Amino acid sequence: MTAVPQERRIVTAIPGPKSQELQARRLSTVAGGVGSVLPVFTARAGGGIIEDVDGNRMIDFGSGIAVTSVGASAEAVVRRAAAQLADFTHTCFMVTPYEGYVEVCEALAELTPGDHAKKSALFNSGAEAVENAVKIARSYTKRQAVVVFDHGYHGRTNLTMALTSKNMPYKQGFGPFAPEVYRVPVAYGYRWPTGAENCGPEAAAQAIDNIVKQIGAENVAAIIIEPVLGEGGFIEPAKGFLPAIVKFANDNGIVFVADEIQSGFCRTGQWFACEDEGIVPDLITTAKGIAGGLPLAAVTGRAEMMDSVHGGGLGGTYGGNPVACAGALGSIETMKELDLNAAAKKIESIMKARLTAIQEKYDIVGDIRGRGAMIAIELVKTDTPENVASKTPNPEAAGALAKACHAEGVLVLTCGTYGNVLRFLPPLVIGEDLLNEGLDVIEAAFAAL
């Protein structure tokens, strides 16, 4: 395995001729509903760099959507996965089990919050993990209702589309959706009518009031929330909100589920984002960063809840695939060895300082938020006093800035319910020089805009 040189290099227009050729082939055989942020075809990737088929090297501020936190070709992931590939690719854990699956469950029991007895079940994707968390909560409580929050994203399967708040592109035209799903307000400090400082307690009171009046606490199986909301715009619920929701859940026999699929595994500078306010979830869902780019997901939770499901009620042919489990053990080994929680905090300090300087220059930057290497800027319109007063979202600016960065070899992503948020998810192993160079490009894009 040759290491990818850790430097930005632009040798053709982006996308280049070979990427354009592959894009033409793609358009004739790949379903149109599968999108791509940037039609640049990858040849290899590692550290903080993606190298395309034309030889361009881009600085990676996306990590495959928070997946390749340890880099896209981390030594321990490749070594362990390659060794496992040579032994066997699959037996199905539900037919003849293997040690790797058990080892991953042991690691999850050790790393997730709380010192209670824990068990895990492994799956393939984040949506599958969330869907199974709902199954477990319903089995344990013998109740049906599930509560989710404004701006939340939980996946693309039928049930998780119902749990997701954003219609386009995730839900449009795909209904009818699963019943017994209820949405309540979240503590979005930047847009809270009475200001961020009142937001936590007020939003919690509103959400709890909605649950009690509209559903009845005694009917709720689970409350599911991302401790930092991902696709909704990297919203950190205002302080006090999550503890109040957890207390309400505990007081009413409701299973509290932390969806840590995007925010977990060192991404926010802690193993899990819910640790920030000392939250101990009943169930926690993980995927993305868990296995260094191999498809793996998990539900980890209180042993008595996990064991409430009848034998054979959880699983799936590929769930906890042996190669993916080996990748996860390599990913966790790397996170511990390199102290990637500390690395994420260092990334935060560099990014927030640089982005704050941009905010001071340009009024369109309404908010800078996030933790660790999960940072975002929300863009607003400033052309009229009305727009300034109402913090009118500016998705056009987000799109234009992303496009300008892409042309200069920096891969950034957008998100947000209103499409007006630029999000930054660099690999946790990115070099400081590359990080700053990427921020230089972002700064130049603002100046040009």
Tab-separated table of C-alpha atoms in Angstrom:
chain	number	residue	atom	x	y	z
A	1	MET	CA	0.000	0.000	0.000
A	2	THR	CA	1.599	3.253	-1.172
A	3	ALA	CA	0.764	6.241	1.005
A	4	VAL	CA	-1.072	9.053	-0.781
A	5	PRO	CA	1.123	12.209	-0.814
A	6	GLN	CA	-0.416	14.686	1.646
A	7	GLU	CA	-0.535	17.707	-0.613
A	8	ARG	CA	-3.190	19.455	-2.685
A	9	ARG	CA	-2.455	19.282	-6.405
A	10	ILE	CA	-4.584	20.514	-9.300
A	11	VAL	CA	-3.433	19.261	-12.717
A	12	THR	CA	-6.681	19.474	-14.728
A	13	ALA	CA	-10.011	21.248	-14.445
A	14	ILE	CA	-12.218	19.595	-11.818
A	15	PRO	CA	-13.712	17.249	-12.899
A	16	GLY	CA	-10.927	16.271	-15.334
A	17	PRO	CA	-11.206	14.388	-18.655
A	18	LYS	CA	-10.981	10.872	-17.183
A	19	SER	CA	-13.627	11.699	-14.567
A	20	GLN	CA	-15.849	13.141	-17.304
A	21	GLU	CA	-15.428	9.963	-19.328
A	22	LEU	CA	-16.396	7.829	-16.326
A	23	GLN	CA	-19.328	10.156	-15.616
A	24	ALA	CA	-20.649	9.510	-19.137
A	25	ARG	CA	-20.443	5.747	-18.490
A	26	ARG	CA	-22.100	6.215	-15.117
A	27	LEU	CA	-25.031	8.153	-16.606
A	28	SER	CA	-25.862	5.251	-18.923
A	29	THR	CA	-25.924	2.542	-16.220
A	30	VAL	CA	-26.290	4.024	-12.712
A	31	ALA	CA	-29.770	5.031	-11.524
A	32	GLY	CA	-30.368	8.774	-11.749
A	33	GLY	CA	-31.721	8.868	-8.196
A	34	VAL	CA	-28.218	8.185	-6.836
A	35	GLY	CA	-26.592	11.609	-6.549
A	36	SER	CA	-22.971	12.732	-6.102
A	37	VAL	CA	-21.745	15.950	-4.504
A	38	LEU	CA	-18.894	16.152	-6.997
A	39	PRO	CA	-18.533	13.856	-10.072
A	40	VAL	CA	-14.807	13.371	-9.523
A	41	PHE	CA	-13.881	9.680	-9.620
A	42	THR	CA	-11.532	8.541	-6.853
A	43	ALA	CA	-8.385	6.528	-7.609
A	44	ARG	CA	-7.029	6.378	-4.048
A	45	ALA	CA	-7.371	8.219	-0.768
A	46	GLY	CA	-5.729	8.440	2.629
A	47	GLY	CA	-4.922	10.885	5.413
A	48	GLY	CA	-6.541	14.173	4.421
A	49	ILE	CA	-6.330	13.668	0.629
A	50	ILE	CA	-8.534	12.200	-2.121
A	51	GLU	CA	-6.675	11.568	-5.410
A	52	ASP	CA	-8.818	11.330	-8.536
A	53	VAL	CA	-8.328	9.366	-11.760
A	54	ASP	CA	-6.840	12.469	-13.428
A	55	GLY	CA	-4.141	12.830	-10.769
A	56	ASN	CA	-5.717	15.779	-8.956
A	57	ARG	CA	-5.349	15.673	-5.180
A	58	MET	CA	-8.141	17.269	-3.169
A	59	ILE	CA	-8.155	18.177	0.501
A	60	ASP	CA	-10.893	16.093	2.110
A	61	PHE	CA	-13.252	18.037	4.397
A	62	GLY	CA	-15.980	15.385	4.096
A	63	SER	CA	-14.545	11.999	5.215
A	64	GLY	CA	-17.182	10.236	3.110
A	65	ILE	CA	-19.769	11.904	5.410
A	66	ALA	CA	-17.954	11.333	8.730
A	67	VAL	CA	-16.955	7.750	7.873
A	68	THR	CA	-13.204	7.763	7.241
A	69	SER	CA	-12.283	9.439	10.531
A	70	VAL	CA	-9.056	7.385	10.703
A	71	GLY	CA	-8.347	8.112	7.010
A	72	ALA	CA	-9.561	6.221	3.949
A	73	SER	CA	-6.754	3.632	4.011
A	74	ALA	CA	-5.672	3.461	7.668
A	75	GLU	CA	-2.890	0.930	8.202
A	76	ALA	CA	-4.595	-0.999	11.038
A	77	VAL	CA	-7.917	-1.168	9.148
A	78	VAL	CA	-6.252	-2.448	5.965
A	79	ARG	CA	-4.022	-4.911	7.845
A	80	ARG	CA	-6.832	-6.458	9.889
A	81	ALA	CA	-9.396	-6.489	7.068
A	82	ALA	CA	-6.883	-8.015	4.610
A	83	ALA	CA	-5.993	-10.782	7.094
A	84	GLN	CA	-9.685	-11.529	7.607
A	85	LEU	CA	-10.342	-11.558	3.838
A	86	ALA	CA	-7.703	-14.261	3.490
A	87	ASP	CA	-9.371	-16.403	6.187
A	88	PHE	CA	-13.039	-16.104	5.153
A	89	THR	CA	-15.353	-13.396	3.832
A	90	HIS	CA	-18.659	-14.598	5.305
A	91	THR	CA	-20.389	-17.385	7.152
A	92	CYS	CA	-23.377	-15.391	8.471
A	93	PHE	CA	-23.095	-14.884	12.226
A	94	MET	CA	-26.567	-16.412	12.612
A	95	VAL	CA	-25.339	-19.656	11.000
A	96	THR	CA	-21.807	-20.170	12.368
A	97	PRO	CA	-20.507	-17.282	14.504
A	98	TYR	CA	-16.948	-15.896	14.677
A	99	GLU	CA	-14.806	-14.069	17.217
A	100	GLY	CA	-14.595	-10.687	15.441
A	101	TYR	CA	-18.297	-9.972	16.007
A	102	VAL	CA	-17.921	-10.722	19.726
A	103	GLU	CA	-14.784	-8.540	19.952
A	104	VAL	CA	-16.624	-5.567	18.405
A	105	CYS	CA	-19.490	-6.001	20.899
A	106	GLU	CA	-16.944	-6.114	23.754
A	107	ALA	CA	-15.338	-2.888	22.495
A	108	LEU	CA	-18.755	-1.182	22.244
A	109	ALA	CA	-19.621	-2.220	25.804
A	110	GLU	CA	-16.335	-0.672	26.977
A	111	LEU	CA	-16.490	2.584	24.973
A	112	THR	CA	-20.145	3.646	25.108
A	113	PRO	CA	-21.371	5.804	28.025
A	114	GLY	CA	-22.491	4.228	31.303
A	115	ASP	CA	-21.113	1.415	33.460
A	116	HIS	CA	-24.255	-0.766	33.349
A	117	ALA	CA	-24.271	-4.223	31.718
A	118	LYS	CA	-24.482	-3.743	27.937
A	119	LYS	CA	-25.049	-5.889	24.886
A	120	SER	CA	-24.909	-5.108	21.153
A	121	ALA	CA	-26.313	-6.317	17.838
A	122	LEU	CA	-24.474	-5.538	14.598
A	123	PHE	CA	-25.948	-4.444	11.271
A	124	ASN	CA	-24.849	-2.909	7.957
A	125	SER	CA	-26.024	0.714	7.909
A	126	GLY	CA	-27.060	3.528	10.193
A	127	ALA	CA	-30.679	3.314	9.067
A	128	GLU	CA	-30.733	-0.396	9.918
A	129	ALA	CA	-29.343	0.360	13.380
A	130	VAL	CA	-32.021	2.993	14.064
A	131	GLU	CA	-34.780	0.730	12.767
A	132	ASN	CA	-33.609	-2.079	15.052
A	133	ALA	CA	-33.375	0.288	18.027
A	134	VAL	CA	-37.085	1.004	17.503
A	135	LYS	CA	-37.828	-2.737	17.328
A	136	ILE	CA	-35.942	-3.297	20.599
A	137	ALA	CA	-37.646	-0.372	22.365
A	138	ARG	CA	-41.094	-1.565	21.274
A	139	SER	CA	-40.319	-5.134	22.341
A	140	TYR	CA	-39.075	-3.978	25.756
A	141	THR	CA	-41.812	-1.423	26.575
A	142	LYS	CA	-44.750	-3.133	24.801
A	143	ARG	CA	-45.621	0.364	23.509
A	144	GLN	CA	-45.732	1.702	19.953
A	145	ALA	CA	-45.219	5.485	19.689
A	146	VAL	CA	-41.814	6.882	18.720
A	147	VAL	CA	-40.864	10.526	19.306
A	148	VAL	CA	-38.336	12.337	17.105
A	149	PHE	CA	-37.332	15.983	16.654
A	150	ASP	CA	-37.445	18.826	14.159
A	151	HIS	CA	-34.378	18.864	11.866
A	152	GLY	CA	-33.563	15.224	12.717
A	153	TYR	CA	-32.214	12.752	10.160
A	154	HIS	CA	-32.296	9.000	10.775
A	155	GLY	CA	-32.073	7.252	7.397
A	156	ARG	CA	-33.696	6.234	4.116
A	157	THR	CA	-35.596	2.993	4.877
A	158	ASN	CA	-39.363	3.281	5.198
A	159	LEU	CA	-39.396	3.576	8.989
A	160	THR	CA	-36.369	5.873	9.150
A	161	MET	CA	-37.812	8.146	6.431
A	162	ALA	CA	-40.790	8.586	8.745
A	163	LEU	CA	-38.373	9.479	11.563
A	164	THR	CA	-36.496	11.972	9.328
A	165	SER	CA	-37.821	15.527	9.248
A	166	LYS	CA	-36.573	16.773	5.849
A	167	ASN	CA	-38.768	16.017	2.855
A	168	MET	CA	-36.483	16.783	-0.101
A	169	PRO	CA	-34.560	14.696	-1.155
A	170	TYR	CA	-35.161	11.987	1.457
A	171	LYS	CA	-38.952	11.487	1.481
A	172	GLN	CA	-40.435	13.170	-1.588
A	173	GLY	CA	-42.670	10.733	-3.491
A	174	PHE	CA	-41.833	7.706	-1.322
A	175	GLY	CA	-44.822	7.533	1.058
A	176	PRO	CA	-46.928	6.306	2.758
A	177	PHE	CA	-44.664	6.228	5.795
A	178	ALA	CA	-44.687	4.152	8.954
A	179	PRO	CA	-47.312	5.203	11.534
A	180	GLU	CA	-46.937	6.070	15.241
A	181	VAL	CA	-44.084	8.541	14.676
A	182	TYR	CA	-44.402	11.972	16.305
A	183	ARG	CA	-42.199	15.050	15.842
A	184	VAL	CA	-41.548	17.675	18.529
A	185	PRO	CA	-39.439	20.886	18.721
A	186	VAL	CA	-35.673	20.798	19.219
A	187	ALA	CA	-33.492	23.406	20.949
A	188	TYR	CA	-32.053	25.167	17.864
A	189	GLY	CA	-30.431	28.090	19.664
A	190	TYR	CA	-29.603	30.223	16.635
A	191	ARG	CA	-33.236	30.262	15.474
A	192	TRP	CA	-35.041	30.146	18.838
A	193	PRO	CA	-37.524	33.073	19.054
A	194	THR	CA	-36.496	34.222	22.558
A	195	GLY	CA	-32.750	33.727	22.021
A	196	ALA	CA	-30.187	30.994	22.550
A	197	GLU	CA	-29.829	31.514	26.312
A	198	ASN	CA	-33.511	30.618	26.963
A	199	CYS	CA	-33.645	27.926	24.322
A	200	GLY	CA	-32.687	24.754	26.244
A	201	PRO	CA	-35.322	24.849	29.010
A	202	GLU	CA	-38.031	26.418	26.817
A	203	ALA	CA	-37.649	23.908	23.983
A	204	ALA	CA	-37.574	20.975	26.426
A	205	ALA	CA	-40.757	22.216	28.110
A	206	GLN	CA	-42.471	22.591	24.712
A	207	ALA	CA	-41.366	19.147	23.524
A	208	ILE	CA	-42.486	17.457	26.751
A	209	ASP	CA	-45.807	19.333	26.685
A	210	ASN	CA	-46.420	18.120	23.107
A	211	ILE	CA	-45.631	14.514	24.076
A	212	VAL	CA	-47.899	14.550	27.146
A	213	LYS	CA	-50.841	16.248	25.397
A	214	GLN	CA	-50.696	14.743	21.916
A	215	ILE	CA	-49.417	11.211	22.503
A	216	GLY	CA	-49.467	10.393	26.215
A	217	ALA	CA	-46.159	9.513	27.847
A	218	GLU	CA	-47.469	6.046	28.706
A	219	ASN	CA	-47.775	5.258	24.966
A	220	VAL	CA	-44.210	6.206	24.002
A	221	ALA	CA	-41.745	3.377	23.379
A	222	ALA	CA	-38.738	5.512	22.442
A	223	ILE	CA	-37.436	9.053	22.133
A	224	ILE	CA	-34.709	9.251	19.464
A	225	ILE	CA	-32.337	12.177	18.952
A	226	GLU	CA	-28.922	12.903	17.465
A	227	PRO	CA	-26.865	14.562	20.250
A	228	VAL	CA	-25.539	16.818	17.477
A	229	LEU	CA	-28.069	16.890	14.640
A	230	GLY	CA	-26.245	15.999	11.418
A	231	GLU	CA	-28.086	16.516	8.110
A	232	GLY	CA	-30.343	19.071	9.838
A	233	GLY	CA	-27.410	21.479	10.040
A	234	PHE	CA	-24.949	20.368	12.759
A	235	ILE	CA	-27.301	21.754	15.379
A	236	GLU	CA	-26.051	21.357	18.947
A	237	PRO	CA	-29.179	21.297	21.131
A	238	ALA	CA	-28.935	24.226	23.568
A	239	LYS	CA	-27.543	23.305	26.985
A	240	GLY	CA	-30.044	21.759	29.357
A	241	PHE	CA	-32.287	20.407	26.608
A	242	LEU	CA	-30.954	16.848	26.412
A	243	PRO	CA	-30.759	16.302	30.210
A	244	ALA	CA	-34.391	17.441	30.548
A	245	ILE	CA	-35.549	15.075	27.779
A	246	VAL	CA	-33.574	12.180	29.302
A	247	LYS	CA	-35.089	12.825	32.749
A	248	PHE	CA	-38.594	12.855	31.243
A	249	ALA	CA	-37.866	9.566	29.433
A	250	ASN	CA	-36.483	7.930	32.598
A	251	ASP	CA	-39.415	9.138	34.717
A	252	ASN	CA	-41.912	7.678	32.250
A	253	GLY	CA	-40.360	4.322	31.330
A	254	ILE	CA	-39.452	5.541	27.826
A	255	VAL	CA	-36.338	4.186	26.106
A	256	PHE	CA	-33.951	7.074	25.324
A	257	VAL	CA	-32.029	6.417	22.082
A	258	ALA	CA	-28.942	8.466	21.155
A	259	ASP	CA	-28.396	8.346	17.379
A	260	GLU	CA	-24.598	8.761	17.272
A	261	ILE	CA	-24.209	7.596	13.684
A	262	GLN	CA	-22.621	10.844	12.452
A	263	SER	CA	-21.369	12.211	15.791
A	264	GLY	CA	-19.826	9.076	17.310
A	265	PHE	CA	-16.312	7.625	17.449
A	266	CYS	CA	-14.179	10.672	18.363
A	267	ARG	CA	-15.849	12.949	15.800
A	268	THR	CA	-16.768	15.605	18.403
A	269	GLY	CA	-13.655	15.194	20.552
A	270	GLN	CA	-15.297	12.600	22.786
A	271	TRP	CA	-15.972	8.947	22.030
A	272	PHE	CA	-19.654	9.914	21.815
A	273	ALA	CA	-21.247	13.359	21.608
A	274	CYS	CA	-23.818	12.607	24.326
A	275	GLU	CA	-20.974	12.515	26.873
A	276	ASP	CA	-20.782	16.326	26.656
A	277	GLU	CA	-23.707	16.765	29.078
A	278	GLY	CA	-23.171	13.452	30.862
A	279	ILE	CA	-26.019	11.746	29.011
A	280	VAL	CA	-26.192	7.948	29.435
A	281	PRO	CA	-28.563	6.649	26.746
A	282	ASP	CA	-30.538	3.431	27.132
A	283	LEU	CA	-29.683	2.530	23.530
A	284	ILE	CA	-27.032	4.060	21.297
A	285	THR	CA	-26.839	3.604	17.521
A	286	THR	CA	-23.502	3.759	15.713
A	287	ALA	CA	-22.236	3.353	12.136
A	288	LYS	CA	-20.208	5.691	9.862
A	289	GLY	CA	-16.924	6.172	11.783
A	290	ILE	CA	-17.007	2.715	13.401
A	291	ALA	CA	-15.114	0.679	10.768
A	292	GLY	CA	-12.827	2.948	8.739
A	293	GLY	CA	-15.062	2.857	5.653
A	294	LEU	CA	-16.369	-0.712	5.767
A	295	PRO	CA	-20.144	-1.165	6.148
A	296	LEU	CA	-20.932	-1.806	9.810
A	297	ALA	CA	-23.480	-0.480	12.290
A	298	ALA	CA	-24.557	-1.327	15.811
A	299	VAL	CA	-27.201	-0.942	18.460
A	300	THR	CA	-25.657	-1.039	21.937
A	301	GLY	CA	-27.777	-0.831	25.043
A	302	ARG	CA	-28.828	-1.961	28.466
A	303	ALA	CA	-28.561	-5.745	28.564
A	304	GLU	CA	-32.140	-6.241	29.788
A	305	MET	CA	-33.501	-4.138	26.891
A	306	MET	CA	-31.353	-5.826	24.268
A	307	ASP	CA	-32.385	-9.238	25.613
A	308	SER	CA	-36.112	-8.410	25.562
A	309	VAL	CA	-36.309	-9.477	21.901
A	310	HIS	CA	-37.100	-13.149	21.198
A	311	GLY	CA	-34.332	-15.345	19.734
A	312	GLY	CA	-34.035	-14.772	15.987
A	313	GLY	CA	-35.819	-11.399	16.189
A	314	LEU	CA	-32.659	-9.416	15.412
A	315	GLY	CA	-30.114	-9.983	12.654
A	316	GLY	CA	-29.666	-10.009	8.904
A	317	THR	CA	-27.554	-11.977	6.434
A	318	TYR	CA	-24.617	-9.562	6.361
A	319	GLY	CA	-24.978	-7.948	9.799
A	320	GLY	CA	-21.578	-7.845	11.510
A	321	ASN	CA	-19.729	-9.115	8.424
A	322	PRO	CA	-16.328	-10.539	9.519
A	323	VAL	CA	-14.290	-8.226	7.257
A	324	ALA	CA	-16.206	-5.161	8.498
A	325	CYS	CA	-15.695	-6.296	12.112
A	326	ALA	CA	-11.950	-6.592	11.474
A	327	GLY	CA	-12.022	-3.060	10.034
A	328	ALA	CA	-13.820	-1.786	13.134
A	329	LEU	CA	-11.202	-3.315	15.438
A	330	GLY	CA	-8.497	-1.632	13.334
A	331	SER	CA	-10.354	1.676	13.422
A	332	ILE	CA	-10.767	1.576	17.221
A	333	GLU	CA	-7.102	0.568	17.616
A	334	THR	CA	-6.104	3.631	15.541
A	335	MET	CA	-8.390	5.976	17.505
A	336	LYS	CA	-6.849	4.868	20.796
A	337	GLU	CA	-3.227	4.814	19.577
A	338	LEU	CA	-3.362	8.265	17.966
A	339	ASP	CA	-5.716	9.778	20.606
A	340	LEU	CA	-8.116	10.986	17.940
A	341	ASN	CA	-10.344	12.651	20.547
A	342	ALA	CA	-7.486	15.080	21.224
A	343	ALA	CA	-6.934	15.416	17.461
A	344	ALA	CA	-10.609	16.359	16.978
A	345	LYS	CA	-10.358	19.038	19.673
A	346	LYS	CA	-7.230	20.464	18.009
A	347	ILE	CA	-9.095	20.579	14.662
A	348	GLU	CA	-11.937	22.448	16.402
A	349	SER	CA	-9.628	25.078	17.878
A	350	ILE	CA	-7.961	25.746	14.503
A	351	MET	CA	-11.201	25.746	12.489
A	352	LYS	CA	-13.235	27.876	14.873
A	353	ALA	CA	-10.502	30.526	15.107
A	354	ARG	CA	-10.216	30.742	11.310
A	355	LEU	CA	-13.993	30.666	10.711
A	356	THR	CA	-14.607	33.333	13.369
A	357	ALA	CA	-12.184	35.616	11.503
A	358	ILE	CA	-14.245	35.004	8.338
A	359	GLN	CA	-17.473	35.752	10.249
A	360	GLU	CA	-16.060	39.076	11.411
A	361	LYS	CA	-15.482	40.075	7.774
A	362	TYR	CA	-18.650	38.750	6.153
A	363	ASP	CA	-22.185	39.351	7.440
A	364	ILE	CA	-23.593	36.340	5.589
A	365	VAL	CA	-22.027	34.043	8.219
A	366	GLY	CA	-24.886	33.887	10.713
A	367	ASP	CA	-23.627	31.157	13.005
A	368	ILE	CA	-20.547	28.985	13.589
A	369	ARG	CA	-21.227	25.835	15.572
A	370	GLY	CA	-20.337	22.241	16.250
A	371	ARG	CA	-17.709	20.401	18.253
A	372	GLY	CA	-14.475	18.622	17.448
A	373	ALA	CA	-14.153	17.893	13.742
A	374	MET	CA	-17.904	18.344	13.198
A	375	ILE	CA	-18.075	22.075	12.474
A	376	ALA	CA	-20.522	24.117	10.410
A	377	ILE	CA	-21.307	27.655	9.336
A	378	GLU	CA	-24.874	28.754	8.680
A	379	LEU	CA	-25.276	31.302	5.894
A	380	VAL	CA	-27.985	33.964	5.859
A	381	LYS	CA	-29.162	36.698	3.496
A	382	THR	CA	-28.113	40.246	4.364
A	383	ASP	CA	-29.466	42.198	1.365
A	384	THR	CA	-32.496	43.701	3.193
A	385	PRO	CA	-33.228	44.656	6.824
A	386	GLU	CA	-36.092	42.110	6.793
A	387	ASN	CA	-33.742	39.299	5.784
A	388	VAL	CA	-31.238	40.303	8.452
A	389	ALA	CA	-33.956	40.436	11.130
A	390	SER	CA	-35.444	37.057	10.191
A	391	LYS	CA	-32.066	35.336	9.544
A	392	THR	CA	-33.365	34.293	6.120
A	393	PRO	CA	-31.467	31.160	5.004
A	394	ASN	CA	-29.051	31.600	2.098
A	395	PRO	CA	-28.760	28.244	0.308
A	396	GLU	CA	-27.478	29.979	-2.850
A	397	ALA	CA	-24.375	31.207	-1.004
A	398	ALA	CA	-23.769	27.730	0.470
A	399	GLY	CA	-23.951	26.192	-3.016
A	400	ALA	CA	-21.718	28.845	-4.587
A	401	LEU	CA	-19.081	28.551	-1.843
A	402	ALA	CA	-19.029	24.745	-2.071
A	403	LYS	CA	-18.630	24.966	-5.861
A	404	ALA	CA	-15.769	27.472	-5.544
A	405	CYS	CA	-13.982	25.232	-3.016
A	406	HIS	CA	-14.419	22.160	-5.229
A	407	ALA	CA	-12.887	23.979	-8.210
A	408	GLU	CA	-9.817	24.733	-6.072
A	409	GLY	CA	-9.442	21.170	-4.811
A	410	VAL	CA	-11.154	21.288	-1.407
A	411	LEU	CA	-14.064	18.911	-0.901
A	412	VAL	CA	-16.728	20.467	1.350
A	413	LEU	CA	-20.325	19.407	1.917
A	414	THR	CA	-23.533	21.328	2.517
A	415	CYS	CA	-26.435	20.352	4.791
A	416	GLY	CA	-29.263	21.868	6.824
A	417	THR	CA	-33.039	21.767	6.634
A	418	TYR	CA	-32.831	24.960	4.530
A	419	GLY	CA	-29.743	23.859	2.549
A	420	ASN	CA	-27.812	26.893	3.855
A	421	VAL	CA	-25.135	25.233	5.980
A	422	LEU	CA	-21.546	24.470	4.980
A	423	ARG	CA	-20.323	21.509	7.034
A	424	PHE	CA	-16.774	20.406	7.676
A	425	LEU	CA	-15.905	16.807	8.568
A	426	PRO	CA	-12.171	16.418	7.966
A	427	PRO	CA	-10.549	13.068	8.746
A	428	LEU	CA	-9.242	13.196	12.316
A	429	VAL	CA	-5.775	12.283	11.000
A	430	ILE	CA	-5.523	15.313	8.681
A	431	GLY	CA	-2.254	17.268	8.969
A	432	GLU	CA	-2.390	20.797	10.388
A	433	ASP	CA	-0.811	22.232	7.231
A	434	LEU	CA	-3.516	20.665	5.023
A	435	LEU	CA	-6.240	21.818	7.403
A	436	ASN	CA	-4.993	25.403	7.217
A	437	GLU	CA	-4.538	25.222	3.454
A	438	GLY	CA	-8.135	24.054	3.091
A	439	LEU	CA	-9.261	26.966	5.270
A	440	ASP	CA	-7.234	29.352	3.060
A	441	VAL	CA	-9.254	28.127	0.066
A	442	ILE	CA	-12.535	28.590	1.968
A	443	GLU	CA	-11.481	32.131	2.954
A	444	ALA	CA	-10.627	32.941	-0.695
A	445	ALA	CA	-14.035	31.589	-1.775
A	446	PHE	CA	-15.743	33.993	0.637
A	447	ALA	CA	-13.651	36.901	-0.654
A	448	ALA	CA	-14.574	36.038	-4.265
A	449	LEU	CA	-18.284	35.672	-3.387
